[in-house]
Amino acid sequence: MTDTPDTKYPDRSRPGARRLGIGLIAAALCLGPLAALAQTQIYDARTKKWVDYDKKKARQYFARNNQVPEAFRRQAVPFRTAEKPGTIIIDGNQHFLYLVQPGGQAIRYGIGVGREGFGWAGIVRVGRTAEWPTWTPPAEMVARDPNAAKWAAGMPGGPDNPLGARALYLYEGDQDTIYRIHGTVEPWTIGLDVSSGCIRMNNDDIVDLHSRVEIGAKVIVLMQGAALYKGV
Amino acid sequence: MFFGRPSGIGDKGGHPIPQETDDRQTIGEERTVVSKGMLRSKGFVAAALALAMIGGCQSPPKPEDMARTSLQTAPADLQLLCAHAVAGTAQVDSTKVLPTSSRALDATSYSVDLDAGGRKFNCVVDSAGSVKSVTPV
């Protein structure tokens, strides 16, 4: 199941979301060929070569190891920044989310991010959070996907819900951007460009992040893909 | 605006060539007199050893670094160091400065493009976190 921004409300009610939409369209039109150059690679210790890491390889790796490659697992890393502890930084190109800690450190989590044409950038904040959130498919998904149509009024939270165990709702000022940081029912997709703009994490990781962040926390989303900036 | 220069460059000019270099050349010449066949054999062994050493020097990345993207963008913390530097240069609130793209210039430095409230800047930062330049575009 493909996750999407929670489009419970129409875009025209939210200027921030409308600007984002324009940015995404522009990104899709202008950056398709360049964004296509981005490819996750992992190091194969057996052959000592970097190899492309796509959906097929990700599924195989997860089936063999029951976890994602080590680089995408939660870990403390050095992080030089003037940002305050508690700030979230999202590097969609490298598929990492950083939670700034004191002492030049950060907790790094692996993430799945927007597929080609769905990347975005901006400085937003955590407006609210939810445990086992409800997922409401967007109208276009309801129209094309019978499985989504049965949840047109909202899918209750639970282990089969594509938003996973927790969700952090990203706001620009007081406006919901429609983007979220959330869990997933497809843990093998961490490290890939798969979503419609949301940032997905393994359920264990989103539960951990949720327990550490405060409402209002600053979230810096770095530009994903090539050089077109249309922030929120 | 530039902040210093890369260290270790241009600091050692003018030093005399160490005498031991000449000693090694002499030893090498003596060996050629002994046996050309032996030299070829030893040369082959030396070349093989050198290749093995080079191979051995290419150590694999640490487990936490065993993932990357084919887009060689700057690490997130270096992009944000540039954003902080631009905020100071442009005299704008740091919440208005956002990196918009980045790329590797060489093995140790990155170029970062930034938007500071509508004004465009370019920043060069090295992998040690030292901002080398901030320039309006």
mmCIF file of C-alpha atoms in Angstrom:
data_model
loop_
_atom_site.group_PDB
_atom_site.id
_atom_site.type_symbol
_atom_site.label_atom_id
_atom_site.label_comp_id
_atom_site.label_asym_id
_atom_site.label_seq_id
_atom_site.Cartn_x
_atom_site.Cartn_y
_atom_site.Cartn_z
ATOM 1 C CA MET A 1 0.000 0.000 0.000
ATOM 2 C CA THR A 2 1.360 3.374 -0.932
ATOM 3 C CA ASP A 3 1.255 6.051 1.699
ATOM 4 C CA THR A 4 0.115 9.517 0.865
ATOM 5 C CA PRO A 5 -0.197 12.841 2.545
ATOM 6 C CA ASP A 6 -3.314 12.865 4.666
ATOM 7 C CA THR A 7 -5.621 14.844 2.379
ATOM 8 C CA LYS A 8 -8.648 14.948 4.554
ATOM 9 C CA TYR A 9 -9.079 18.621 3.743
ATOM 10 C CA PRO A 10 -8.980 20.220 0.312
ATOM 11 C CA ASP A 11 -5.817 22.068 -0.629
ATOM 12 C CA ARG A 12 -7.564 25.357 -1.276
ATOM 13 C CA SER A 13 -8.300 25.707 2.417
ATOM 14 C CA ARG A 14 -4.561 25.789 3.115
ATOM 15 C CA PRO A 15 -2.377 28.282 1.302
ATOM 16 C CA GLY A 16 0.797 26.512 2.430
ATOM 17 C CA ALA A 17 -0.391 23.259 0.942
ATOM 18 C CA ARG A 18 -1.359 25.011 -2.292
ATOM 19 C CA ARG A 19 2.112 26.476 -2.643
ATOM 20 C CA LEU A 20 3.535 23.077 -1.940
ATOM 21 C CA GLY A 21 1.365 21.589 -4.638
ATOM 22 C CA ILE A 22 2.668 24.104 -7.135
ATOM 23 C CA GLY A 23 6.185 23.272 -6.057
ATOM 24 C CA LEU A 24 5.617 19.562 -6.463
ATOM 25 C CA ILE A 25 4.191 19.984 -9.937
ATOM 26 C CA ALA A 26 7.120 22.151 -10.897
ATOM 27 C CA ALA A 27 9.491 19.615 -9.428
ATOM 28 C CA ALA A 28 7.820 16.827 -11.356
ATOM 29 C CA LEU A 29 7.998 18.767 -14.601
ATOM 30 C CA CYS A 30 11.446 20.197 -14.234
ATOM 31 C CA LEU A 31 13.337 17.669 -12.190
ATOM 32 C CA GLY A 32 12.201 14.327 -13.426
ATOM 33 C CA PRO A 33 15.319 13.575 -15.447
ATOM 34 C CA LEU A 34 17.657 14.846 -12.753
ATOM 35 C CA ALA A 35 15.854 13.262 -9.845
ATOM 36 C CA ALA A 36 15.990 9.974 -11.700
ATOM 37 C CA LEU A 37 19.758 10.040 -11.274
ATOM 38 C CA ALA A 38 19.412 9.601 -7.526
ATOM 39 C CA GLN A 39 19.820 5.980 -6.541
ATOM 40 C CA THR A 40 20.333 4.460 -3.128
ATOM 41 C CA GLN A 41 23.397 2.244 -2.980
ATOM 42 C CA ILE A 42 24.646 -0.081 -0.259
ATOM 43 C CA TYR A 43 28.109 -1.553 0.173
ATOM 44 C CA ASP A 44 28.340 -5.261 -0.507
ATOM 45 C CA ALA A 45 31.055 -6.494 1.870
ATOM 46 C CA ARG A 46 31.336 -9.772 -0.050
ATOM 47 C CA THR A 47 32.127 -8.231 -3.431
ATOM 48 C CA LYS A 48 33.546 -5.017 -1.917
ATOM 49 C CA LYS A 49 31.465 -2.977 -4.331
ATOM 50 C CA TRP A 50 28.668 -0.445 -4.059
ATOM 51 C CA VAL A 51 25.469 -1.884 -5.490
ATOM 52 C CA ASP A 52 22.146 -0.278 -6.295
ATOM 53 C CA TYR A 53 19.528 -0.796 -3.595
ATOM 54 C CA ASP A 54 16.075 -0.925 -5.130
ATOM 55 C CA LYS A 55 12.722 -2.279 -4.007
ATOM 56 C CA LYS A 56 13.559 -5.824 -5.051
ATOM 57 C CA LYS A 57 16.916 -5.874 -3.259
ATOM 58 C CA ALA A 58 15.380 -4.184 -0.225
ATOM 59 C CA ARG A 59 12.706 -6.884 0.032
ATOM 60 C CA GLN A 60 15.322 -9.610 -0.334
ATOM 61 C CA TYR A 61 17.566 -8.049 2.295
ATOM 62 C CA PHE A 62 14.695 -7.676 4.753
ATOM 63 C CA ALA A 63 13.485 -11.223 4.130
ATOM 64 C CA ARG A 64 16.973 -12.566 4.876
ATOM 65 C CA ASN A 65 17.818 -10.380 7.857
ATOM 66 C CA ASN A 66 14.446 -9.274 9.237
ATOM 67 C CA GLN A 67 15.859 -5.769 9.454
ATOM 68 C CA VAL A 68 17.143 -3.018 7.194
ATOM 69 C CA PRO A 69 20.860 -2.542 6.351
ATOM 70 C CA GLU A 70 22.867 -1.303 9.315
ATOM 71 C CA ALA A 71 23.294 2.196 7.942
ATOM 72 C CA PHE A 72 19.520 2.711 8.129
ATOM 73 C CA ARG A 73 19.192 1.503 11.716
ATOM 74 C CA ARG A 74 18.793 3.891 14.645
ATOM 75 C CA GLN A 75 22.148 5.081 15.972
ATOM 76 C CA ALA A 76 23.956 8.001 17.580
ATOM 77 C CA VAL A 77 26.240 9.915 15.221
ATOM 78 C CA PRO A 78 28.405 13.042 15.429
ATOM 79 C CA PHE A 79 26.471 16.040 14.108
ATOM 80 C CA ARG A 80 27.973 19.522 13.947
ATOM 81 C CA THR A 81 25.201 22.098 14.081
ATOM 82 C CA ALA A 82 24.073 25.305 15.686
ATOM 83 C CA GLU A 83 20.510 23.992 15.807
ATOM 84 C CA LYS A 84 19.036 23.409 19.249
ATOM 85 C CA PRO A 85 18.697 19.895 20.689
ATOM 86 C CA GLY A 86 15.276 18.575 19.793
ATOM 87 C CA THR A 87 15.431 19.911 16.237
ATOM 88 C CA ILE A 88 14.649 17.392 13.503
ATOM 89 C CA ILE A 89 16.620 17.469 10.255
ATOM 90 C CA ILE A 90 15.489 15.397 7.300
ATOM 91 C CA ASP A 91 17.992 14.504 4.592
ATOM 92 C CA GLY A 92 15.850 12.825 1.968
ATOM 93 C CA ASN A 93 18.757 12.349 -0.424
ATOM 94 C CA GLN A 94 20.626 10.159 2.036
ATOM 95 C CA HIS A 95 17.452 8.739 3.625
ATOM 96 C CA PHE A 96 18.317 9.863 7.134
ATOM 97 C CA LEU A 97 16.371 11.744 9.785
ATOM 98 C CA TYR A 98 18.465 13.365 12.524
ATOM 99 C CA LEU A 99 17.232 14.360 15.960
ATOM 100 C CA VAL A 100 19.739 16.856 17.337
ATOM 101 C CA GLN A 101 21.149 15.959 20.759
ATOM 102 C CA PRO A 102 23.408 17.942 23.089
ATOM 103 C CA GLY A 103 27.168 17.722 22.705
ATOM 104 C CA GLY A 104 27.514 17.654 18.933
ATOM 105 C CA GLN A 105 25.532 14.449 18.561
ATOM 106 C CA ALA A 106 22.332 13.377 16.863
ATOM 107 C CA ILE A 107 20.204 10.271 16.783
ATOM 108 C CA ARG A 108 20.057 9.112 13.172
ATOM 109 C CA TYR A 109 17.138 7.102 11.838
ATOM 110 C CA GLY A 110 16.650 5.549 8.399
ATOM 111 C CA ILE A 111 13.663 6.860 6.462
ATOM 112 C CA GLY A 112 11.708 6.332 3.272
ATOM 113 C CA VAL A 113 10.896 9.502 1.373
ATOM 114 C CA GLY A 114 8.994 10.909 -1.592
ATOM 115 C CA ARG A 115 9.439 9.201 -4.910
ATOM 116 C CA GLU A 116 10.442 11.066 -8.053
ATOM 117 C CA GLY A 117 8.619 14.383 -8.262
ATOM 118 C CA PHE A 118 7.322 14.205 -4.700
ATOM 119 C CA GLY A 119 10.322 15.625 -2.861
ATOM 120 C CA TRP A 120 9.996 18.931 -1.074
ATOM 121 C CA ALA A 121 11.915 21.207 1.257
ATOM 122 C CA GLY A 122 11.156 23.705 3.954
ATOM 123 C CA ILE A 123 11.374 24.682 7.583
ATOM 124 C CA VAL A 124 8.268 23.524 9.423
ATOM 125 C CA ARG A 125 7.351 22.384 12.919
ATOM 126 C CA VAL A 126 5.668 19.514 14.672
ATOM 127 C CA GLY A 127 2.090 20.801 15.001
ATOM 128 C CA ARG A 128 0.625 17.761 16.707
ATOM 129 C CA THR A 129 1.221 14.066 17.137
ATOM 130 C CA ALA A 130 -0.947 10.961 17.269
ATOM 131 C CA GLU A 131 -0.644 7.392 18.448
ATOM 132 C CA TRP A 132 -1.977 4.788 16.012
ATOM 133 C CA PRO A 133 -3.292 7.542 13.756
ATOM 134 C CA THR A 134 -6.272 7.378 11.435
ATOM 135 C CA TRP A 135 -5.413 7.384 7.729
ATOM 136 C CA THR A 136 -7.705 9.081 5.243
ATOM 137 C CA PRO A 137 -6.860 8.312 1.611
ATOM 138 C CA PRO A 138 -6.921 11.239 -0.806
ATOM 139 C CA ALA A 139 -9.823 11.523 -3.227
ATOM 140 C CA GLU A 140 -7.767 10.500 -6.262
ATOM 141 C CA MET A 141 -6.648 7.313 -4.524
ATOM 142 C CA VAL A 142 -10.221 6.550 -3.492
ATOM 143 C CA ALA A 143 -11.248 6.955 -7.141
ATOM 144 C CA ARG A 144 -8.619 4.589 -8.552
ATOM 145 C CA ASP A 145 -8.095 2.038 -5.805
ATOM 146 C CA PRO A 146 -10.999 -0.085 -4.492
ATOM 147 C CA ASN A 147 -8.955 -1.030 -1.433
ATOM 148 C CA ALA A 148 -8.559 2.622 -0.559
ATOM 149 C CA ALA A 149 -12.188 3.401 -1.405
ATOM 150 C CA LYS A 150 -13.494 1.384 1.498
ATOM 151 C CA TRP A 151 -11.519 3.661 3.811
ATOM 152 C CA ALA A 152 -12.741 6.907 2.235
ATOM 153 C CA ALA A 153 -14.108 8.028 5.584
ATOM 154 C CA GLY A 154 -10.873 7.145 7.341
ATOM 155 C CA MET A 155 -9.050 3.949 8.276
ATOM 156 C CA PRO A 156 -8.787 3.458 12.017
ATOM 157 C CA GLY A 157 -5.325 3.193 13.527
ATOM 158 C CA GLY A 158 -3.835 -0.273 13.903
ATOM 159 C CA PRO A 159 -1.134 -2.643 12.656
ATOM 160 C CA ASP A 160 -2.465 -2.583 9.077
ATOM 161 C CA ASN A 161 -2.775 1.197 8.883
ATOM 162 C CA PRO A 162 -0.194 2.663 6.448
ATOM 163 C CA LEU A 163 0.618 5.466 8.886
ATOM 164 C CA GLY A 164 1.916 2.918 11.355
ATOM 165 C CA ALA A 165 2.239 3.310 15.099
ATOM 166 C CA ARG A 166 2.726 7.071 15.421
ATOM 167 C CA ALA A 167 2.475 10.212 13.314
ATOM 168 C CA LEU A 168 4.009 13.657 13.672
ATOM 169 C CA TYR A 169 1.943 16.237 11.774
ATOM 170 C CA LEU A 170 4.045 18.928 10.124
ATOM 171 C CA TYR A 171 2.739 22.484 10.228
ATOM 172 C CA GLU A 172 3.820 25.724 8.655
ATOM 173 C CA GLY A 173 2.814 28.253 11.260
ATOM 174 C CA ASP A 174 -0.736 27.205 12.118
ATOM 175 C CA GLN A 175 -1.360 25.516 8.783
ATOM 176 C CA ASP A 176 -1.208 21.774 8.323
ATOM 177 C CA THR A 177 1.150 21.079 5.429
ATOM 178 C CA ILE A 178 -0.568 17.675 4.841
ATOM 179 C CA TYR A 179 2.851 16.037 5.291
ATOM 180 C CA ARG A 180 3.651 13.737 8.171
ATOM 181 C CA ILE A 181 6.493 11.759 9.680
ATOM 182 C CA HIS A 182 4.926 8.395 10.397
ATOM 183 C CA GLY A 183 5.435 4.658 10.797
ATOM 184 C CA THR A 184 4.878 2.062 8.124
ATOM 185 C CA VAL A 185 3.591 -1.419 7.421
ATOM 186 C CA GLU A 186 6.346 -1.836 4.817
ATOM 187 C CA PRO A 187 9.579 -1.690 6.825
ATOM 188 C CA TRP A 188 11.720 -2.833 3.903
ATOM 189 C CA THR A 189 11.029 0.473 2.129
ATOM 190 C CA ILE A 190 13.316 2.372 4.498
ATOM 191 C CA GLY A 191 16.169 3.777 2.411
ATOM 192 C CA LEU A 192 14.046 4.133 -0.722
ATOM 193 C CA ASP A 193 12.129 6.855 -2.566
ATOM 194 C CA VAL A 194 8.637 5.438 -2.254
ATOM 195 C CA SER A 195 6.139 7.836 -0.708
ATOM 196 C CA SER A 196 4.036 10.735 -1.919
ATOM 197 C CA GLY A 197 6.002 13.191 0.156
ATOM 198 C CA CYS A 198 5.548 11.868 3.679
ATOM 199 C CA ILE A 199 8.544 10.663 5.667
ATOM 200 C CA ARG A 200 8.147 7.062 6.769
ATOM 201 C CA MET A 201 10.052 5.231 9.474
ATOM 202 C CA ASN A 202 10.015 1.776 10.988
ATOM 203 C CA ASN A 203 7.408 1.553 13.727
ATOM 204 C CA ASP A 204 10.034 1.052 16.444
ATOM 205 C CA ASP A 205 11.827 4.163 15.259
ATOM 206 C CA ILE A 206 8.743 6.392 15.011
ATOM 207 C CA VAL A 207 7.711 5.296 18.514
ATOM 208 C CA ASP A 208 11.190 6.220 19.732
ATOM 209 C CA LEU A 209 11.165 9.566 17.915
ATOM 210 C CA HIS A 210 7.634 10.322 19.122
ATOM 211 C CA SER A 211 8.743 9.753 22.716
ATOM 212 C CA ARG A 212 11.572 12.274 22.324
ATOM 213 C CA VAL A 213 10.039 15.195 20.427
ATOM 214 C CA GLU A 214 8.002 18.082 21.742
ATOM 215 C CA ILE A 215 5.093 19.810 20.054
ATOM 216 C CA GLY A 216 6.496 22.834 18.259
ATOM 217 C CA ALA A 217 9.852 21.212 17.518
ATOM 218 C CA LYS A 218 11.591 22.713 14.487
ATOM 219 C CA VAL A 219 11.798 20.432 11.459
ATOM 220 C CA ILE A 220 14.235 21.263 8.662
ATOM 221 C CA VAL A 221 13.546 19.345 5.465
ATOM 222 C CA LEU A 222 16.529 19.563 3.138
ATOM 223 C CA MET A 223 15.966 19.637 -0.584
ATOM 224 C CA GLN A 224 15.591 16.195 -2.073
ATOM 225 C CA GLY A 225 16.706 15.574 -5.622
ATOM 226 C CA ALA A 226 18.241 18.302 -7.700
ATOM 227 C CA ALA A 227 18.338 22.046 -7.611
ATOM 228 C CA LEU A 228 14.792 23.317 -7.537
ATOM 229 C CA TYR A 229 13.572 24.870 -4.346
ATOM 230 C CA LYS A 230 9.883 25.350 -3.719
ATOM 231 C CA GLY A 231 9.509 25.246 0.005
ATOM 232 C CA VAL A 232 6.424 25.411 2.103
ATOM 233 C CA MET B 1 34.277 36.073 2.026
ATOM 234 C CA PHE B 2 36.980 33.561 2.760
ATOM 235 C CA PHE B 3 37.872 31.997 6.049
ATOM 236 C CA GLY B 4 41.513 30.880 5.956
ATOM 237 C CA ARG B 5 42.971 28.389 3.536
ATOM 238 C CA PRO B 6 43.233 24.645 3.450
ATOM 239 C CA SER B 7 45.927 23.556 5.887
ATOM 240 C CA GLY B 8 48.961 21.584 4.797
ATOM 241 C CA ILE B 9 49.253 23.187 1.361
ATOM 242 C CA GLY B 10 52.292 25.268 0.463
ATOM 243 C CA ASP B 11 53.891 24.943 3.886
ATOM 244 C CA LYS B 12 56.870 22.795 3.012
ATOM 245 C CA GLY B 13 58.405 24.418 -0.035
ATOM 246 C CA GLY B 14 62.165 24.991 -0.209
ATOM 247 C CA HIS B 15 63.260 22.071 1.941
ATOM 248 C CA PRO B 16 66.346 20.201 0.665
ATOM 249 C CA ILE B 17 65.920 16.676 -0.644
ATOM 250 C CA PRO B 18 66.832 14.270 2.178
ATOM 251 C CA GLN B 19 70.157 12.513 1.691
ATOM 252 C CA GLU B 20 68.619 9.099 2.315
ATOM 253 C CA THR B 21 66.984 9.277 -1.123
ATOM 254 C CA ASP B 22 70.401 8.994 -2.753
ATOM 255 C CA ASP B 23 71.297 6.032 -0.528
ATOM 256 C CA ARG B 24 68.301 4.103 -1.727
ATOM 257 C CA GLN B 25 69.257 4.731 -5.364
ATOM 258 C CA THR B 26 72.718 3.314 -4.771
ATOM 259 C CA ILE B 27 71.339 0.205 -3.180
ATOM 260 C CA GLY B 28 69.052 -0.286 -6.126
ATOM 261 C CA GLU B 29 71.914 0.007 -8.618
ATOM 262 C CA GLU B 30 73.944 -2.597 -6.743
ATOM 263 C CA ARG B 31 71.075 -5.027 -6.990
ATOM 264 C CA THR B 32 70.844 -4.660 -10.752
ATOM 265 C CA VAL B 33 74.450 -5.816 -11.010
ATOM 266 C CA VAL B 34 73.736 -9.052 -9.159
ATOM 267 C CA SER B 35 71.228 -10.634 -11.543
ATOM 268 C CA LYS B 36 68.740 -9.293 -14.044
ATOM 269 C CA GLY B 37 66.690 -12.462 -13.741
ATOM 270 C CA MET B 38 66.574 -12.085 -10.008
ATOM 271 C CA LEU B 39 65.571 -8.456 -10.441
ATOM 272 C CA ARG B 40 62.724 -9.413 -12.760
ATOM 273 C CA SER B 41 61.621 -12.019 -10.290
ATOM 274 C CA LYS B 42 61.937 -9.700 -7.332
ATOM 275 C CA GLY B 43 60.329 -6.910 -9.297
ATOM 276 C CA PHE B 44 57.349 -9.091 -9.963
ATOM 277 C CA VAL B 45 57.093 -10.010 -6.306
ATOM 278 C CA ALA B 46 57.444 -6.377 -5.284
ATOM 279 C CA ALA B 47 54.737 -5.329 -7.714
ATOM 280 C CA ALA B 48 52.440 -8.033 -6.425
ATOM 281 C CA LEU B 49 53.120 -6.975 -2.853
ATOM 282 C CA ALA B 50 52.466 -3.350 -3.735
ATOM 283 C CA LEU B 51 49.145 -4.254 -5.347
ATOM 284 C CA ALA B 52 48.206 -6.321 -2.335
ATOM 285 C CA MET B 53 49.074 -3.427 -0.046
ATOM 286 C CA ILE B 54 47.016 -1.025 -2.141
ATOM 287 C CA GLY B 55 44.103 -3.439 -2.008
ATOM 288 C CA GLY B 56 44.548 -3.762 1.720
ATOM 289 C CA CYS B 57 44.547 0.007 2.143
ATOM 290 C CA GLN B 58 41.088 0.271 0.577
ATOM 291 C CA SER B 59 39.305 -0.642 3.744
ATOM 292 C CA PRO B 60 35.537 -1.014 3.550
ATOM 293 C CA PRO B 61 33.347 1.744 4.996
ATOM 294 C CA LYS B 62 32.177 1.445 8.586
ATOM 295 C CA PRO B 63 28.843 -0.395 8.909
ATOM 296 C CA GLU B 64 26.996 2.848 9.624
ATOM 297 C CA ASP B 65 28.419 4.316 6.413
ATOM 298 C CA MET B 66 27.501 1.407 4.172
ATOM 299 C CA ALA B 67 24.705 3.286 2.438
ATOM 300 C CA ARG B 68 24.839 6.258 0.123
ATOM 301 C CA THR B 69 23.050 7.825 -2.794
ATOM 302 C CA SER B 70 24.384 8.256 -6.289
ATOM 303 C CA LEU B 71 23.713 11.988 -5.861
ATOM 304 C CA GLN B 72 26.815 13.085 -3.969
ATOM 305 C CA THR B 73 25.169 15.742 -1.846
ATOM 306 C CA ALA B 74 26.786 17.358 1.173
ATOM 307 C CA PRO B 75 26.117 15.754 4.555
ATOM 308 C CA ALA B 76 23.197 17.378 6.353
ATOM 309 C CA ASP B 77 25.277 18.926 9.128
ATOM 310 C CA LEU B 78 27.602 20.584 6.610
ATOM 311 C CA GLN B 79 24.617 22.024 4.720
ATOM 312 C CA LEU B 80 23.311 23.482 7.976
ATOM 313 C CA LEU B 81 26.715 24.920 8.872
ATOM 314 C CA CYS B 82 26.550 26.758 5.562
ATOM 315 C CA ALA B 83 23.010 27.937 6.366
ATOM 316 C CA HIS B 84 24.244 29.309 9.671
ATOM 317 C CA ALA B 85 27.138 31.090 7.934
ATOM 318 C CA VAL B 86 24.810 32.587 5.312
ATOM 319 C CA ALA B 87 22.400 33.812 7.991
ATOM 320 C CA GLY B 88 25.257 35.767 9.498
ATOM 321 C CA THR B 89 26.481 37.126 6.182
ATOM 322 C CA ALA B 90 23.035 38.029 4.872
ATOM 323 C CA GLN B 91 21.890 39.390 8.234
ATOM 324 C CA VAL B 92 18.686 37.375 8.056
ATOM 325 C CA ASP B 93 16.915 35.159 10.550
ATOM 326 C CA SER B 94 18.305 31.635 10.356
ATOM 327 C CA THR B 95 14.742 30.312 9.994
ATOM 328 C CA LYS B 96 14.676 31.990 6.567
ATOM 329 C CA VAL B 97 17.783 30.239 5.243
ATOM 330 C CA LEU B 98 17.448 26.853 3.587
ATOM 331 C CA PRO B 99 19.930 24.829 1.510
ATOM 332 C CA THR B 100 18.453 24.209 -1.936
ATOM 333 C CA SER B 101 21.104 21.966 -3.484
ATOM 334 C CA SER B 102 24.599 20.700 -2.867
ATOM 335 C CA ARG B 103 27.310 18.696 -4.523
ATOM 336 C CA ALA B 104 30.780 17.326 -3.867
ATOM 337 C CA LEU B 105 33.590 19.468 -5.288
ATOM 338 C CA ASP B 106 36.304 16.937 -4.477
ATOM 339 C CA ALA B 107 37.079 14.326 -1.834
ATOM 340 C CA THR B 108 37.046 16.834 1.006
ATOM 341 C CA SER B 109 34.839 19.786 0.095
ATOM 342 C CA TYR B 110 31.282 20.567 -0.911
ATOM 343 C CA SER B 111 29.433 23.397 -2.599
ATOM 344 C CA VAL B 112 26.035 24.309 -1.141
ATOM 345 C CA ASP B 113 23.457 26.617 -2.742
ATOM 346 C CA LEU B 114 21.139 28.400 -0.337
ATOM 347 C CA ASP B 115 18.047 30.581 -0.335
ATOM 348 C CA ALA B 116 18.039 33.294 2.319
ATOM 349 C CA GLY B 117 14.627 34.918 2.228
ATOM 350 C CA GLY B 118 14.729 35.065 -1.569
ATOM 351 C CA ARG B 119 18.411 35.977 -1.878
ATOM 352 C CA LYS B 120 20.676 33.290 -3.313
ATOM 353 C CA PHE B 121 24.044 32.358 -1.887
ATOM 354 C CA ASN B 122 26.730 29.786 -2.514
ATOM 355 C CA CYS B 123 28.838 28.327 0.251
ATOM 356 C CA VAL B 124 31.907 26.100 0.154
ATOM 357 C CA VAL B 125 32.522 23.922 3.199
ATOM 358 C CA ASP B 126 35.047 21.189 3.849
ATOM 359 C CA SER B 127 34.373 17.818 5.379
ATOM 360 C CA ALA B 128 35.903 18.972 8.669
ATOM 361 C CA GLY B 129 33.099 21.503 8.983
ATOM 362 C CA SER B 130 35.133 24.594 8.126
ATOM 363 C CA VAL B 131 33.226 27.094 5.977
ATOM 364 C CA LYS B 132 35.658 28.263 3.291
ATOM 365 C CA SER B 133 33.565 30.859 1.507
ATOM 366 C CA VAL B 134 30.116 32.452 1.349
ATOM 367 C CA THR B 135 29.261 34.366 -1.791
ATOM 368 C CA PRO B 136 26.066 35.945 -3.100
ATOM 369 C CA VAL B 137 24.927 34.513 -6.418
#
